[in-house]
PDB file of C-alpha atoms in Angstrom:
ATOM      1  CA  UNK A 342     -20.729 -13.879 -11.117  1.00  0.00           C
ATOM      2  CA  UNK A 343     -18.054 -11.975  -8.726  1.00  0.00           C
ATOM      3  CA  UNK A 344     -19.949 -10.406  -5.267  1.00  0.00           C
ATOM      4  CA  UNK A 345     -20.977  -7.255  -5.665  1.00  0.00           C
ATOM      5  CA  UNK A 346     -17.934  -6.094  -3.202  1.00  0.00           C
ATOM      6  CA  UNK A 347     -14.843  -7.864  -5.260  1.00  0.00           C
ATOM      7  CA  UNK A 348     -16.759  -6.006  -8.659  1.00  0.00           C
ATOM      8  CA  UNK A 349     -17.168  -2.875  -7.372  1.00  0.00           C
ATOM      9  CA  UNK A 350     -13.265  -3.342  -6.994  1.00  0.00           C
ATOM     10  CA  UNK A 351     -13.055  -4.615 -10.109  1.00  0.00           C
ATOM     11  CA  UNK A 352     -14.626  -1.741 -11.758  1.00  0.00           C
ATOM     12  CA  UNK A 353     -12.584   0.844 -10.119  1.00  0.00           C
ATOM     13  CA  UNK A 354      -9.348  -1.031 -11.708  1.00  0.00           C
ATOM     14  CA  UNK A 355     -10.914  -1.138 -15.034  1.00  0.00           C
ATOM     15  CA  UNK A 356     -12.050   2.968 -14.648  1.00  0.00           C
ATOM     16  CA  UNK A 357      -8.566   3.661 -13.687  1.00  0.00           C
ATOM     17  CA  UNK A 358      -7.216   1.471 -17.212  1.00  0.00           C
ATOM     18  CA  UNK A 359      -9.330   3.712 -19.280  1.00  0.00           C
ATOM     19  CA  UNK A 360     -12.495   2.327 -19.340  1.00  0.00           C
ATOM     20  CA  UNK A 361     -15.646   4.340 -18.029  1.00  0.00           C
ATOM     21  CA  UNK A 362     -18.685   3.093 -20.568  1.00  0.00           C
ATOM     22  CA  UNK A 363     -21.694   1.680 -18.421  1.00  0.00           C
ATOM     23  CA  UNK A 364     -22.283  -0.650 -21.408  1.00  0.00           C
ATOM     24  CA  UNK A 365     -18.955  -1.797 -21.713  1.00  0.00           C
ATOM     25  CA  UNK A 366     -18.635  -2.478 -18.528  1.00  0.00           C
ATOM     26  CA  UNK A 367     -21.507  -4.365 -18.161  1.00  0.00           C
ATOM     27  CA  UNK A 368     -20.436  -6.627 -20.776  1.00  0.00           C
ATOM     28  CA  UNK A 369     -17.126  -6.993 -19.613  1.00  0.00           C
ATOM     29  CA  UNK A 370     -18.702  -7.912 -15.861  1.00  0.00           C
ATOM     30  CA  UNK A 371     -21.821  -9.995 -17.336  1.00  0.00           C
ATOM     31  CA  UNK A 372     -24.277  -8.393 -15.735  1.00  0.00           C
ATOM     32  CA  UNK A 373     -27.129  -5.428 -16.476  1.00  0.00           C
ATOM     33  CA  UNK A 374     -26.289  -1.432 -16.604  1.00  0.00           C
ATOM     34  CA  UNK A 375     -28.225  -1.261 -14.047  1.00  0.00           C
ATOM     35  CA  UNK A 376     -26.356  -3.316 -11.465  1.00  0.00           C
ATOM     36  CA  UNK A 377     -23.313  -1.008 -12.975  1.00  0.00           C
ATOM     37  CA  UNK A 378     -25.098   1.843 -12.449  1.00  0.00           C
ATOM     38  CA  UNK A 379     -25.710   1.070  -8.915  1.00  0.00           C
ATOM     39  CA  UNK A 380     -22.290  -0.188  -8.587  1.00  0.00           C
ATOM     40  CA  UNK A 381     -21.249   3.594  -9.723  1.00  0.00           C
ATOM     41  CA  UNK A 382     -23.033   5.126  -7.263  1.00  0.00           C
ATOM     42  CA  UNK A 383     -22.183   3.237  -4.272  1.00  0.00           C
ATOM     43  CA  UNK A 384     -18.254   3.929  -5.478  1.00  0.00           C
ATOM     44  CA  UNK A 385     -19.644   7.491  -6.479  1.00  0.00           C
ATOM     45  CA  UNK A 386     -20.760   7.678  -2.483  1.00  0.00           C
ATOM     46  CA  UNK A 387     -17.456   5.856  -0.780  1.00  0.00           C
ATOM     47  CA  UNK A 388     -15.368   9.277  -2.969  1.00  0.00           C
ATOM     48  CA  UNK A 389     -13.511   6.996  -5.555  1.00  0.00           C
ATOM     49  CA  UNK A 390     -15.287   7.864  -8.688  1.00  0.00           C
ATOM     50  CA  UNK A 391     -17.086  10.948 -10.293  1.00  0.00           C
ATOM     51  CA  UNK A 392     -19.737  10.154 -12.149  1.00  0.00           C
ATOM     52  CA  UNK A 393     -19.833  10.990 -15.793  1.00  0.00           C
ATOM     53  CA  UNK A 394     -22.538  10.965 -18.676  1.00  0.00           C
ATOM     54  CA  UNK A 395     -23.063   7.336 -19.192  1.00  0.00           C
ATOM     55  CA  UNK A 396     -20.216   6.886 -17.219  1.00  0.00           C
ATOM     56  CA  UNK A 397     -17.590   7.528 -14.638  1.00  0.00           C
ATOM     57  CA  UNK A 398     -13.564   8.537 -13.833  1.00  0.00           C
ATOM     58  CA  UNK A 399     -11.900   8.411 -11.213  1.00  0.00           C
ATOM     59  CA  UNK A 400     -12.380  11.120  -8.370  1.00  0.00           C
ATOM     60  CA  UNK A 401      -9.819  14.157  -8.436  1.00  0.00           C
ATOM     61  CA  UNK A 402      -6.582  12.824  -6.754  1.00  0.00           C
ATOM     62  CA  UNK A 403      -6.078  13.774  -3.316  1.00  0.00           C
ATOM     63  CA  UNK A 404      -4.588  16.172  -1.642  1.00  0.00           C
ATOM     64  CA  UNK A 405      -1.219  14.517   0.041  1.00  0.00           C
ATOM     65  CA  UNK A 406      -1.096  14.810   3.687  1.00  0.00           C
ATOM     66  CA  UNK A 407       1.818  15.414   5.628  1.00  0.00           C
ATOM     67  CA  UNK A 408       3.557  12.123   7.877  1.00  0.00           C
ATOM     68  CA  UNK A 409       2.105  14.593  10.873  1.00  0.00           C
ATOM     69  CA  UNK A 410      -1.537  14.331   9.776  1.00  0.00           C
ATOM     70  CA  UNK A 411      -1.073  10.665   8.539  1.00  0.00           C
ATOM     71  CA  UNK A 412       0.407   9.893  12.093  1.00  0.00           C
ATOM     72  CA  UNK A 413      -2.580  10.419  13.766  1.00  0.00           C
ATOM     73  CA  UNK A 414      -5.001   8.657  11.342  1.00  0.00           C
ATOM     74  CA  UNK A 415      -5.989   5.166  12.438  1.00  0.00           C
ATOM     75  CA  UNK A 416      -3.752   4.851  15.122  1.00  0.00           C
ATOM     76  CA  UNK A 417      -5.396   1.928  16.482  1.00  0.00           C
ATOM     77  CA  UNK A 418      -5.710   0.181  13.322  1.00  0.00           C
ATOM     78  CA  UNK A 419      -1.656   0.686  12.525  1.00  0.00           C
ATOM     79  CA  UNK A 420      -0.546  -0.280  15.692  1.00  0.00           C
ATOM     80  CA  UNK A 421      -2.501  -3.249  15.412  1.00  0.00           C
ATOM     81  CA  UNK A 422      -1.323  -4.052  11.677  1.00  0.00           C
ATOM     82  CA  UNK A 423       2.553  -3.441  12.944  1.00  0.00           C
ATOM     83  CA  UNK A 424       1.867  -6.167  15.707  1.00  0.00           C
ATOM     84  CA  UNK A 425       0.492  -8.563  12.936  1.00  0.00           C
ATOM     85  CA  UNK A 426       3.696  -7.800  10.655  1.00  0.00           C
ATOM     86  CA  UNK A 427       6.132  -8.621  13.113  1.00  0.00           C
ATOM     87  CA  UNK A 428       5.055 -11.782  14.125  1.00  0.00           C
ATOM     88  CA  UNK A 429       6.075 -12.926  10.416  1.00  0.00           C
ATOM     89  CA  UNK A 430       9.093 -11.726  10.768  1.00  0.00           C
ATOM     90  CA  UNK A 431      12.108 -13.739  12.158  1.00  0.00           C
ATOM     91  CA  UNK A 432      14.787 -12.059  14.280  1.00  0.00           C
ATOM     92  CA  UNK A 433      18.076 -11.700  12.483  1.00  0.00           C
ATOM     93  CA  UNK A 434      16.640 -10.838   8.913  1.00  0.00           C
ATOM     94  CA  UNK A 435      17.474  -8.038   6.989  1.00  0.00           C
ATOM     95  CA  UNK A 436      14.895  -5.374   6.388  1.00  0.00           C
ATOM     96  CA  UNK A 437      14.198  -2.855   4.147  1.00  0.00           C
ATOM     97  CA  UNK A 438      11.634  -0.254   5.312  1.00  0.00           C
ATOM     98  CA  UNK A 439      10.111   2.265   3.390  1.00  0.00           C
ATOM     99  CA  UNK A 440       8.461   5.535   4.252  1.00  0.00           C
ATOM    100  CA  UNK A 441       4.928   5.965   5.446  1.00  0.00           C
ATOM    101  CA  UNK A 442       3.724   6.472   9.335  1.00  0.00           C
ATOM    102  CA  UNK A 443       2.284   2.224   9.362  1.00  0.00           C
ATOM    103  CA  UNK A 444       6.176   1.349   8.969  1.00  0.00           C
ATOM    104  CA  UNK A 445       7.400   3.844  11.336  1.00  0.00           C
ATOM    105  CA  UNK A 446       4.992   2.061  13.679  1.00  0.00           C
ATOM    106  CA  UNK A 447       6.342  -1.400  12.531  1.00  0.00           C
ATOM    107  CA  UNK A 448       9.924   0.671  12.884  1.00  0.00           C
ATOM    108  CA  UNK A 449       9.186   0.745  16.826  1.00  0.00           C
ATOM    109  CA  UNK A 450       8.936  -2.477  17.542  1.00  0.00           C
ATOM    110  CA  UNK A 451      12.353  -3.158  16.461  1.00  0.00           C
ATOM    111  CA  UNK A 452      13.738  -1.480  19.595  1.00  0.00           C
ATOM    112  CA  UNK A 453      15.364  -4.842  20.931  1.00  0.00           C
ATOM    113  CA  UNK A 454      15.928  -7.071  18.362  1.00  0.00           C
ATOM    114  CA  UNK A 455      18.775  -8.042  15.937  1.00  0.00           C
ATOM    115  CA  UNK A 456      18.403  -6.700  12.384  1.00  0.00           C
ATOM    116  CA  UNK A 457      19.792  -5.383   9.833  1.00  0.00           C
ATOM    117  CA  UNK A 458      17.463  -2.359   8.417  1.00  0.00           C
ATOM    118  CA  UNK A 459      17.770  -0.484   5.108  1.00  0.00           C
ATOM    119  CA  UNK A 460      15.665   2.445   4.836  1.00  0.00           C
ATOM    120  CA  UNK A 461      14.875   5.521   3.720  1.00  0.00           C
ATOM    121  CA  UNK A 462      12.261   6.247   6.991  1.00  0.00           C
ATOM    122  CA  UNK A 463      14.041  10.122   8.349  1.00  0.00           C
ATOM    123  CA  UNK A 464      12.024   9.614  11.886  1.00  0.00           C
ATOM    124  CA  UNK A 465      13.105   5.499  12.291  1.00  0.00           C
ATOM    125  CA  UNK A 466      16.764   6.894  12.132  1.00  0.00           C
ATOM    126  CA  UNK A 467      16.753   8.486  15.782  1.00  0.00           C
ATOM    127  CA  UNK A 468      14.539   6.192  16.911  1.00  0.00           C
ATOM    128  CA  UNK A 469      17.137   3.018  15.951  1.00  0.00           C
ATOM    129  CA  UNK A 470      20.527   4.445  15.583  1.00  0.00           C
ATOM    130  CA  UNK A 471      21.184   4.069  18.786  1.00  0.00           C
ATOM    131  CA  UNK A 472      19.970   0.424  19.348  1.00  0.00           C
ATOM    132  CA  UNK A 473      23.149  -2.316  19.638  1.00  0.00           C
ATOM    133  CA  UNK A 474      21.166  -5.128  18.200  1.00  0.00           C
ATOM    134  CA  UNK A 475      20.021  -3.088  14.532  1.00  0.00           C
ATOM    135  CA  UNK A 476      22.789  -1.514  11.987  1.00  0.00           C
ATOM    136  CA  UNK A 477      20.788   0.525  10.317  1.00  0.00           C
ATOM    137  CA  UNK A 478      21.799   1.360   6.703  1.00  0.00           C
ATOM    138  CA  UNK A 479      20.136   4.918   5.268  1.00  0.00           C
ATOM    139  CA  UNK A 480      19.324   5.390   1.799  1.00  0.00           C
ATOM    140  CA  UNK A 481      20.869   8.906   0.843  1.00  0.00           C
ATOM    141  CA  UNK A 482      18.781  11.214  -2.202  1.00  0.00           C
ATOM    142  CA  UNK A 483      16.172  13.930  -2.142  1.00  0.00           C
ATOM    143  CA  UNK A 484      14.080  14.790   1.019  1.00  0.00           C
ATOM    144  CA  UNK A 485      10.630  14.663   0.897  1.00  0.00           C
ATOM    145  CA  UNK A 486       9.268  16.755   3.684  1.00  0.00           C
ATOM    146  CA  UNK A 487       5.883  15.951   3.416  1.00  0.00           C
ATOM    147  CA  UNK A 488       6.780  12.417   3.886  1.00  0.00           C
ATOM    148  CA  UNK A 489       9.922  12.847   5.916  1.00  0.00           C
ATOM    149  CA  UNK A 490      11.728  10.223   3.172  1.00  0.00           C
ATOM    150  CA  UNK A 491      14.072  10.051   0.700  1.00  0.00           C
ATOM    151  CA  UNK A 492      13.879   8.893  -2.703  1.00  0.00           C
ATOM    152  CA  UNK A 493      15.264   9.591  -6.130  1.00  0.00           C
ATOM    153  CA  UNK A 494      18.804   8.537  -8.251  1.00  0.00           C
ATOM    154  CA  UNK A 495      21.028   8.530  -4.895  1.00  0.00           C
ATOM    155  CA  UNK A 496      18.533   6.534  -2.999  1.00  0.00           C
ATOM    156  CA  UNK A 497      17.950   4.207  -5.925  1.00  0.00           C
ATOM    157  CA  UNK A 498      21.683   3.748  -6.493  1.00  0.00           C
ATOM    158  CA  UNK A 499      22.406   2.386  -3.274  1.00  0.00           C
ATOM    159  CA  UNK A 500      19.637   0.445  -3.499  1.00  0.00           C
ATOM    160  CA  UNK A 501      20.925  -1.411  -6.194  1.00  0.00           C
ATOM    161  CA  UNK A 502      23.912  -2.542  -3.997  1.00  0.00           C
ATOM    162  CA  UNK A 503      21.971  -4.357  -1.406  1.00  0.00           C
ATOM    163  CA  UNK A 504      19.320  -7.336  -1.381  1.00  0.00           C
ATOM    164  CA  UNK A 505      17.189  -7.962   1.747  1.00  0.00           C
ATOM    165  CA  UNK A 506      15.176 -11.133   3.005  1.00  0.00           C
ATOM    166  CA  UNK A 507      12.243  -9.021   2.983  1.00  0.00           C
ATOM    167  CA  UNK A 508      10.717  -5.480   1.855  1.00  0.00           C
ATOM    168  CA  UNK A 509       7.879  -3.603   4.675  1.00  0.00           C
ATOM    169  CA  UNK A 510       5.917  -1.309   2.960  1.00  0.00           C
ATOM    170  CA  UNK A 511       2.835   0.868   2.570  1.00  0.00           C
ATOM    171  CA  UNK A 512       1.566   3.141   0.367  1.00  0.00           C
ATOM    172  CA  UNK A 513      -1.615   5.713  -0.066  1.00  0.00           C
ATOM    173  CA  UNK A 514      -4.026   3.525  -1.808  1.00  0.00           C
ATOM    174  CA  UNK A 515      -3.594  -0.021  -2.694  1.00  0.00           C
ATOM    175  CA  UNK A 516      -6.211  -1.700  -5.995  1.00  0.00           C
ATOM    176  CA  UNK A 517      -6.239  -4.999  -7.162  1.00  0.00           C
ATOM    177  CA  UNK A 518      -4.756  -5.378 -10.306  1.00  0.00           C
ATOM    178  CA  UNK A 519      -2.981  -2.253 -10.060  1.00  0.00           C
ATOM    179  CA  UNK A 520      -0.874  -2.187  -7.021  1.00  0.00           C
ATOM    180  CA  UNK A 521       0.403   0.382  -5.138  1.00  0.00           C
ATOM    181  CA  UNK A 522      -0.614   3.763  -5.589  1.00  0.00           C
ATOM    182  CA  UNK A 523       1.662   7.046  -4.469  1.00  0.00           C
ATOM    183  CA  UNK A 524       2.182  10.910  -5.436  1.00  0.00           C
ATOM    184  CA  UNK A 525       4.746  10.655  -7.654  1.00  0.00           C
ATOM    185  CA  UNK A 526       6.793   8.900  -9.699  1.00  0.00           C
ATOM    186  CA  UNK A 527      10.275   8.947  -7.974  1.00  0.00           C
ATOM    187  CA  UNK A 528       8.192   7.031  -5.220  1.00  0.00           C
ATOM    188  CA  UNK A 529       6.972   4.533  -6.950  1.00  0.00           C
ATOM    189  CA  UNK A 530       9.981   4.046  -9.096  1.00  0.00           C
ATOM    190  CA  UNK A 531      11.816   3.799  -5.435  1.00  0.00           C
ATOM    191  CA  UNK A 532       9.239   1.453  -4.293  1.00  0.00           C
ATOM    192  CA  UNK A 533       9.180  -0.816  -7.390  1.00  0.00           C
ATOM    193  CA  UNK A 534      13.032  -1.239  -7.335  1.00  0.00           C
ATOM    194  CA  UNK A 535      12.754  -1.927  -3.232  1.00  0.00           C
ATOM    195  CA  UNK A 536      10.170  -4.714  -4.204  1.00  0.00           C
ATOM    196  CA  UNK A 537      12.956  -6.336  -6.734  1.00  0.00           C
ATOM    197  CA  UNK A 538      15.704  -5.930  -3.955  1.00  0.00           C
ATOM    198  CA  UNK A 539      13.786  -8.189  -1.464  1.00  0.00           C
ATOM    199  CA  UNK A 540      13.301 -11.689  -1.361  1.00  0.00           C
ATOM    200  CA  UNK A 541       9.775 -11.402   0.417  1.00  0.00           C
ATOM    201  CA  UNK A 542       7.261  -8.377  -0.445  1.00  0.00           C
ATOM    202  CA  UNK A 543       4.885  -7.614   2.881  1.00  0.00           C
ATOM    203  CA  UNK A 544       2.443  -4.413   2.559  1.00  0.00           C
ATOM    204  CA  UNK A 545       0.863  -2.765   5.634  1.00  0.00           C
ATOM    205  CA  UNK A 546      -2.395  -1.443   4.776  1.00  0.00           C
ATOM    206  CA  UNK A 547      -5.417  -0.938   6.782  1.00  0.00           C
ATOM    207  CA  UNK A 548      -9.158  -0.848   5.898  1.00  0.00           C
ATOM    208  CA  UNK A 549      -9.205   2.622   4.251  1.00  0.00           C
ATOM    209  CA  UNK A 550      -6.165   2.033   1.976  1.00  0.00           C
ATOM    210  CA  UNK A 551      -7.745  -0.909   0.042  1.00  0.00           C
ATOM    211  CA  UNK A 552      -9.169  -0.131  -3.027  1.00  0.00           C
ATOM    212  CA  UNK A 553      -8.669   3.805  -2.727  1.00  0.00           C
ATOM    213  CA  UNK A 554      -6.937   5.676  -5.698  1.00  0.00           C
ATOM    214  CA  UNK A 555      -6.280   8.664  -4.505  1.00  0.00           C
ATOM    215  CA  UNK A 556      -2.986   9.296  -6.156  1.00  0.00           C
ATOM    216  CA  UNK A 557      -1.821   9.160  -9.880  1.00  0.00           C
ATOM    217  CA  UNK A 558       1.518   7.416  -9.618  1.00  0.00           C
ATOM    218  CA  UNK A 559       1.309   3.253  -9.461  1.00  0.00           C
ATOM    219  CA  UNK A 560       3.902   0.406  -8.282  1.00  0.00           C
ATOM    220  CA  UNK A 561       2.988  -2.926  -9.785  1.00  0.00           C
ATOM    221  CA  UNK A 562       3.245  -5.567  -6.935  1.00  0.00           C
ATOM    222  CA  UNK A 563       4.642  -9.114  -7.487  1.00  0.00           C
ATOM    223  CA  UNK A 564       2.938 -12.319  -8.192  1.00  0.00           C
ATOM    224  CA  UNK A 565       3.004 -13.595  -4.549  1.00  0.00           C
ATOM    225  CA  UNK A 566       3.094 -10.771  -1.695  1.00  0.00           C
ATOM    226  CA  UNK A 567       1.478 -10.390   1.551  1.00  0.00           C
ATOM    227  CA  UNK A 568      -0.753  -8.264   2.400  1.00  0.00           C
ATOM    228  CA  UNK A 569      -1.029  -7.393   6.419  1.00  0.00           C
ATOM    229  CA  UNK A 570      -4.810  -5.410   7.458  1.00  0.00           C
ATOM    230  CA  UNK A 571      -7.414  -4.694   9.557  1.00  0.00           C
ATOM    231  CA  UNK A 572      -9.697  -4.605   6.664  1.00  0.00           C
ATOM    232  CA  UNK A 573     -12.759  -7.135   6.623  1.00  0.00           C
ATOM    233  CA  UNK A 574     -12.329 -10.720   4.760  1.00  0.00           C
ATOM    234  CA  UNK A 575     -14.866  -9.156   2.049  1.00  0.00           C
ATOM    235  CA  UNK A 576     -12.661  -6.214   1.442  1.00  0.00           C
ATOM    236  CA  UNK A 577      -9.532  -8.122   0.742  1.00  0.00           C
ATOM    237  CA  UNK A 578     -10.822 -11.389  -1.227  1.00  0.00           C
ATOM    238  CA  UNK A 579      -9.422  -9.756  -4.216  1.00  0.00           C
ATOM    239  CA  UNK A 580      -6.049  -9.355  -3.566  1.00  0.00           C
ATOM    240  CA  UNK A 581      -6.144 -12.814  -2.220  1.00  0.00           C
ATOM    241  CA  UNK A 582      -7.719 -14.112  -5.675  1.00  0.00           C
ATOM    242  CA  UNK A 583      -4.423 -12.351  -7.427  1.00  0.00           C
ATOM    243  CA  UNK A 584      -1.619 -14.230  -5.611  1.00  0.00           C
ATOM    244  CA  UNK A 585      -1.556 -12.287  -2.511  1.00  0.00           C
ATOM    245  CA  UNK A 586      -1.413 -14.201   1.346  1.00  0.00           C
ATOM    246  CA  UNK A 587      -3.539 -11.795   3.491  1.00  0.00           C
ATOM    247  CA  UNK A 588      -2.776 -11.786   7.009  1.00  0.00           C
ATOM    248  CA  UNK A 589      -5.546  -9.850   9.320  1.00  0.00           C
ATOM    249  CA  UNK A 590      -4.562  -8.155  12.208  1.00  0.00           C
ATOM    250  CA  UNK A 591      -6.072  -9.156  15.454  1.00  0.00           C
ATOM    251  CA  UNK A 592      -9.404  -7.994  16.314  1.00  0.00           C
ATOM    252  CA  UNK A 593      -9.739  -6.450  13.201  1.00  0.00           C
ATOM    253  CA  UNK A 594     -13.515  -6.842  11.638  1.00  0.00           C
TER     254      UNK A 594
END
């Protein structure tokens, strides 16, 4: 039988596939409608579900937050996660870097070091340009100002002239057996096509990014991936169980 915490997981992919029965899914889990009803309601309380008749859905998809807000959300936690990521990463590779405010805090601790970065990250362009060791390559296309990134057929078709040892990204919710969850679908198709450019796929992600599904746009991830956190060891055994090598940040919990 999975632990409660890797079902309750598991049920939230399966609600956002379609299914939403409390029978079914107790069947499909092997255990009672009760424990799925309870299961509901603790998901019902952490904001990722709305409860139906004999059911559930997901919860109404978030409002996006600006790279401002986002900025100053788990500050800590990011910085932390950014430490964690670098220390995989030897000097000299080439990088792609997508959008998000955990990568622009990876982005910083570049200053220094000998790269080659691809990215379509608006704020990590003042803060590297100007740094001997990095050429920094900028994918062109649509500005998102919400996000302060580009994405769309311009960025994508540079993209497709380049290949990088290894990928940095995060997104706004991350599920087992879904992947990587965003606003829309030029960012996903961005991120999905930045994710077959790499040889190496590394997400940054802390605690309150795994299993949230806050947005209706998904990126598959590939069969072996790392995942860098703060979350807890219970929080991430799932992604673990699918392929993924999790890496926890220091003093995480």
């Amino acid at each position: 039988m999975r632990r409660s915490g890797t079902r309750r997981e598991a049920i939230l992919a399966a609600i956002a596939a379609g299914e939403a029965d409390v029978d079914g899914l107790a069947a499909r889990f092997g255990v009672s409608p009760s424990t799925i009803r309870r299961d509901l309601q603790r998901l019902s309380a952490e904001r990722a579900i709305a409860r139906t008749y004999g059911g559930a859905m997901l919860a109404p998809m978030a409002e996006e937050q600006s790279l401002g807000a986002r900025e100053g959300m788990n500050r800590g936690a990011k910085a932390a996660i950014a430490a964690a990521a670098l220390d995989l990463v030897p000097e000299g590779e080439t990088l792609i870097l997508d959008g998000g405010s955990t990568i622009a805090a990876f982005g910083r601790l570049l200053r220094g070091r000998r790269h080659r970065i691809i990215t379509n990250n608006l704020p990590l362009i003042a803060l590297l340009a100007d740094q001997p060791g990095i050429e920094l390559v900028v994918l062109g296309g649509a500005v998102r100002p919400i996000s302060m990134s580009t994405s769309g057929p311009l960025a994508e078709a540079a993209l497709r002239c380049l290949t990088a040892d290894r990928l940095l990204t995060s997104a706004d919710g991350l599920m087992p057996g879904l992947g990587l969850c965003e606003a829309t679908l030029e960012q996903v198709s961005l991120k999905s096509l930045m994710m077959q450019r790499a040889a190496a796929v590394t997400v940054l992600a802390d605690a309150s990014k795994l299993g949230r599904a806050g947005q209706p746009c998904w990126a598959p991830l590939p069969a072996r991936w790392t995942l860098v956190t703060d979350a807890p060891e219970r929080a991430s055994e799932a992604f673990g169980a699918e392929g993924a090598q999790v890496v926890r940040a220091p003093g995480a919990g």
